[in-house]
Short mmCIF file of C-alpha atoms in Angstrom, two decimals:
data_model
loop_
_atom_site.label_atom_id
_atom_site.label_comp_id
_atom_site.label_asym_id
_atom_site.label_seq_id
_atom_site.Cartn_x
_atom_site.Cartn_y
_atom_site.Cartn_z
CA UNK A 3 8.43 23.97 -11.59
CA UNK A 4 5.53 21.58 -11.60
CA UNK A 5 5.42 18.85 -14.24
CA UNK A 6 2.45 16.65 -15.15
CA UNK A 7 3.43 13.35 -16.82
CA UNK A 8 0.63 11.66 -18.83
CA UNK A 9 1.12 8.03 -19.83
CA UNK A 10 -1.46 5.47 -20.94
CA UNK A 11 0.48 2.19 -20.94
CA UNK A 12 -0.46 -0.36 -18.29
CA UNK A 13 2.61 -2.51 -18.88
CA UNK A 14 6.27 -1.66 -19.27
CA UNK A 15 7.73 -1.17 -22.73
CA UNK A 16 10.89 0.63 -23.84
CA UNK A 17 9.72 4.20 -23.33
CA UNK A 18 8.72 3.80 -19.71
CA UNK A 19 12.30 3.02 -18.67
CA UNK A 20 13.45 6.34 -20.08
CA UNK A 21 10.50 8.07 -18.43
CA UNK A 22 11.38 6.37 -15.15
CA UNK A 23 14.94 7.71 -15.39
CA UNK A 24 13.56 11.20 -16.10
CA UNK A 25 11.07 11.09 -13.20
CA UNK A 26 13.76 9.82 -10.79
CA UNK A 27 16.23 12.49 -11.91
CA UNK A 28 13.69 15.31 -11.58
CA UNK A 29 12.54 14.01 -8.18
CA UNK A 30 16.15 14.02 -6.96
CA UNK A 31 16.45 17.57 -8.31
CA UNK A 32 13.39 18.66 -6.30
CA UNK A 33 10.83 19.04 -9.11
CA UNK A 34 7.15 18.88 -8.21
CA UNK A 35 5.73 16.06 -10.38
CA UNK A 36 2.33 14.41 -10.82
CA UNK A 37 1.81 11.14 -12.66
CA UNK A 38 -1.42 10.82 -14.66
CA UNK A 39 -1.93 7.15 -15.52
CA UNK A 40 -4.56 4.62 -16.56
CA UNK A 41 -6.08 2.64 -13.67
CA UNK A 42 -3.84 -0.33 -12.86
CA UNK A 43 -0.74 1.13 -14.49
CA UNK A 44 2.47 -0.44 -13.23
CA UNK A 45 4.13 2.97 -13.45
CA UNK A 46 2.08 3.97 -10.38
CA UNK A 47 4.50 1.89 -8.28
CA UNK A 48 7.26 4.37 -9.13
CA UNK A 49 5.04 7.26 -8.05
CA UNK A 50 4.33 5.59 -4.74
CA UNK A 51 8.02 4.76 -4.25
CA UNK A 52 9.01 8.40 -4.83
CA UNK A 53 6.07 9.84 -2.92
CA UNK A 54 4.59 11.46 -6.06
CA UNK A 55 0.89 12.04 -6.51
CA UNK A 56 -0.72 9.59 -8.94
CA UNK A 57 -3.94 10.58 -10.68
CA UNK A 58 -5.97 8.11 -12.70
CA UNK A 59 -7.41 8.83 -16.13
CA UNK A 60 -9.09 6.15 -18.30
CA UNK A 61 -7.32 7.13 -21.57
CA UNK A 62 -9.38 4.41 -23.32
CA UNK A 63 -8.23 5.43 -26.79
CA UNK A 64 -7.11 8.46 -28.78
CA UNK A 65 -10.71 9.65 -29.18
CA UNK A 66 -11.65 9.52 -25.47
CA UNK A 67 -13.39 12.89 -25.10
CA UNK A 68 -14.26 12.11 -21.48
CA UNK A 69 -10.56 11.73 -20.64
CA UNK A 70 -9.83 14.96 -22.50
CA UNK A 71 -12.38 16.81 -20.36
CA UNK A 72 -10.98 15.24 -17.18
CA UNK A 73 -7.42 16.08 -18.26
CA UNK A 74 -8.43 19.73 -18.63
CA UNK A 75 -9.87 19.62 -15.08
CA UNK A 76 -6.67 18.01 -13.79
CA UNK A 77 -4.63 20.79 -15.36
CA UNK A 78 -6.78 23.40 -13.63
CA UNK A 79 -6.55 21.57 -10.28
CA UNK A 80 -2.82 20.78 -10.41
CA UNK A 81 -1.71 23.97 -12.26
CA UNK A 82 1.41 22.44 -13.86
CA UNK A 83 3.98 24.60 -15.62
CA UNK A 84 4.48 21.87 -18.22
CA UNK A 85 2.73 18.68 -19.38
CA UNK A 86 4.89 15.81 -20.63
CA UNK A 87 3.04 13.35 -22.88
CA UNK A 88 4.73 9.97 -22.77
CA UNK A 89 2.83 8.02 -25.45
CA UNK A 90 0.71 8.24 -28.56
CA UNK A 91 -2.63 7.86 -26.77
CA UNK A 92 -1.94 10.59 -24.22
CA UNK A 93 -0.77 12.81 -27.11
CA UNK A 94 -4.05 12.34 -29.00
CA UNK A 95 -6.18 12.89 -25.88
CA UNK A 96 -4.19 16.07 -25.19
CA UNK A 97 -5.00 17.20 -28.72
CA UNK A 98 -8.70 16.74 -27.94
CA UNK A 99 -8.25 18.70 -24.71
CA UNK A 100 -6.69 21.54 -26.71
CA UNK A 101 -9.60 21.50 -29.18
CA UNK A 102 -11.99 21.98 -26.26
CA UNK A 103 -10.54 25.42 -25.54
CA UNK A 104 -7.59 27.42 -24.28
CA UNK A 105 -6.19 27.85 -20.83
CA UNK A 106 -3.92 24.80 -20.89
CA UNK A 107 -0.23 24.81 -19.98
CA UNK A 108 2.48 24.11 -22.56
CA UNK A 109 2.88 20.46 -23.53
CA UNK A 110 5.76 18.38 -24.89
CA UNK A 111 5.40 14.97 -26.52
CA UNK A 112 8.21 12.41 -26.79
CA UNK A 113 8.45 10.54 -30.09
CA UNK A 114 10.49 7.35 -30.00
CA UNK A 115 9.81 5.54 -33.29
CA UNK A 116 11.22 6.54 -36.64
CA UNK A 117 8.76 4.70 -38.88
CA UNK A 118 7.05 7.00 -41.38
CA UNK A 119 4.13 8.95 -40.01
CA UNK A 120 1.03 9.16 -42.19
CA UNK A 121 1.03 12.55 -43.86
CA UNK A 122 -1.94 14.83 -43.59
CA UNK A 123 -3.37 17.84 -41.84
CA UNK A 124 -4.34 15.94 -38.69
CA UNK A 125 -0.83 14.59 -38.02
CA UNK A 126 0.76 17.94 -38.92
CA UNK A 127 -1.58 19.62 -36.43
CA UNK A 128 -1.07 16.89 -33.76
CA UNK A 129 2.73 17.30 -33.83
CA UNK A 130 2.89 20.94 -34.88
CA UNK A 131 0.15 22.76 -32.97
CA UNK A 132 -1.53 20.45 -30.45
CA UNK A 133 1.75 20.42 -28.54
CA UNK A 134 4.35 23.13 -28.02
CA UNK A 135 7.35 20.92 -28.77
CA UNK A 136 8.33 17.41 -29.81
CA UNK A 137 11.24 15.61 -28.21
CA UNK A 138 12.67 13.12 -30.73
CA UNK A 139 15.02 10.43 -29.45
CA UNK A 140 17.12 10.52 -32.61
CA UNK A 141 17.75 12.58 -35.71
CA UNK A 142 15.89 9.92 -37.76
CA UNK A 143 12.82 10.39 -35.59
CA UNK A 144 13.12 14.17 -35.86
CA UNK A 145 13.29 13.91 -39.66
CA UNK A 146 9.99 11.99 -39.70
CA UNK A 147 8.29 14.63 -37.55
CA UNK A 148 9.69 17.50 -39.64
CA UNK A 149 8.55 15.70 -42.82
CA UNK A 150 4.97 16.30 -41.63
CA UNK A 151 5.59 20.03 -42.03
CA UNK A 152 6.32 20.69 -38.35
CA UNK A 153 8.53 23.74 -37.89
CA UNK A 154 12.13 22.57 -37.23
CA UNK A 155 12.36 24.82 -34.15
CA UNK A 156 9.54 22.85 -32.49
CA UNK A 157 11.46 19.56 -32.70
CA UNK A 158 14.36 18.88 -30.32
CA UNK A 159 16.59 15.79 -30.45
CA UNK A 160 17.31 14.36 -27.00
CA UNK A 161 18.83 10.86 -27.29
CA UNK A 162 17.75 8.22 -24.81
CA UNK A 163 20.24 7.74 -22.02
CA UNK A 164 21.88 4.50 -21.00
CA UNK A 165 22.46 3.57 -17.36
CA UNK A 166 26.19 2.81 -17.60
CA UNK A 167 26.37 1.78 -13.95
CA UNK A 168 23.81 -0.95 -14.62
CA UNK A 169 25.79 -2.15 -17.64
CA UNK A 170 29.03 -2.17 -15.65
CA UNK A 171 27.35 -4.30 -12.99
CA UNK A 172 26.74 -6.96 -15.66
CA UNK A 173 30.45 -7.35 -16.50
CA UNK A 174 31.12 -9.94 -13.76
CA UNK A 175 28.46 -12.16 -15.38
CA UNK A 176 30.21 -12.09 -18.77
CA UNK A 177 31.71 -15.58 -18.57
CA UNK A 178 28.47 -17.03 -17.19
CA UNK A 179 26.42 -15.45 -20.01
CA UNK A 180 28.84 -16.69 -22.70
CA UNK A 181 28.64 -20.19 -21.23
CA UNK A 182 24.82 -20.11 -21.10
CA UNK A 183 24.67 -18.94 -24.72
CA UNK A 184 27.38 -21.38 -25.89
CA UNK A 185 29.65 -18.57 -27.08
CA UNK A 186 33.40 -19.40 -26.87
CA UNK A 187 35.60 -17.03 -24.85
CA UNK A 188 37.62 -16.01 -27.93
CA UNK A 189 34.58 -15.32 -30.16
CA UNK A 190 33.73 -11.72 -31.04
CA UNK A 191 30.23 -10.96 -29.82
CA UNK A 192 28.21 -7.92 -30.76
CA UNK A 193 25.37 -6.67 -28.58
CA UNK A 194 22.70 -4.08 -29.26
CA UNK A 195 20.64 -2.33 -26.64
CA UNK A 196 17.21 -1.62 -28.05
#
């Protein structure tokens, strides 16, 4: 299987860490992957580290028709079995590419935020027809997508993973962190990963 990942962010935010985990896992499993990124994207370092091809695409905004045309060409040249859209901008540019004609591979978009999506035909089309499936990171996110009128069978909940080995490696620093934060050893402390 060949997978094309399309991501517009130049700097790391929450979603890229999950995408990094996915790319690393698939690379270890032998998947053929191509990263399609904006020029100067930090995510390109991961591609170089793993020996994955990195293709640049401007992805200036969600209405970048030039990037949509170039994305169609990339799909013809790379012939992926699946396109994974990692952000809102790449999702919108993919929608433009779909409007330009058929012949594109199936595409999946990942939706991470559960704030209400503006209702309307465009959003319903963007999540319901411009892509073949939506991966929601929680049931709350899936509810927002379904509320647009997207068929429930096109929305799959796949919770973000947590690197438990990384968290376990932090345990020896517990006393040091409590001291730095001024938290007494006997105080109950709640932590949220977000």
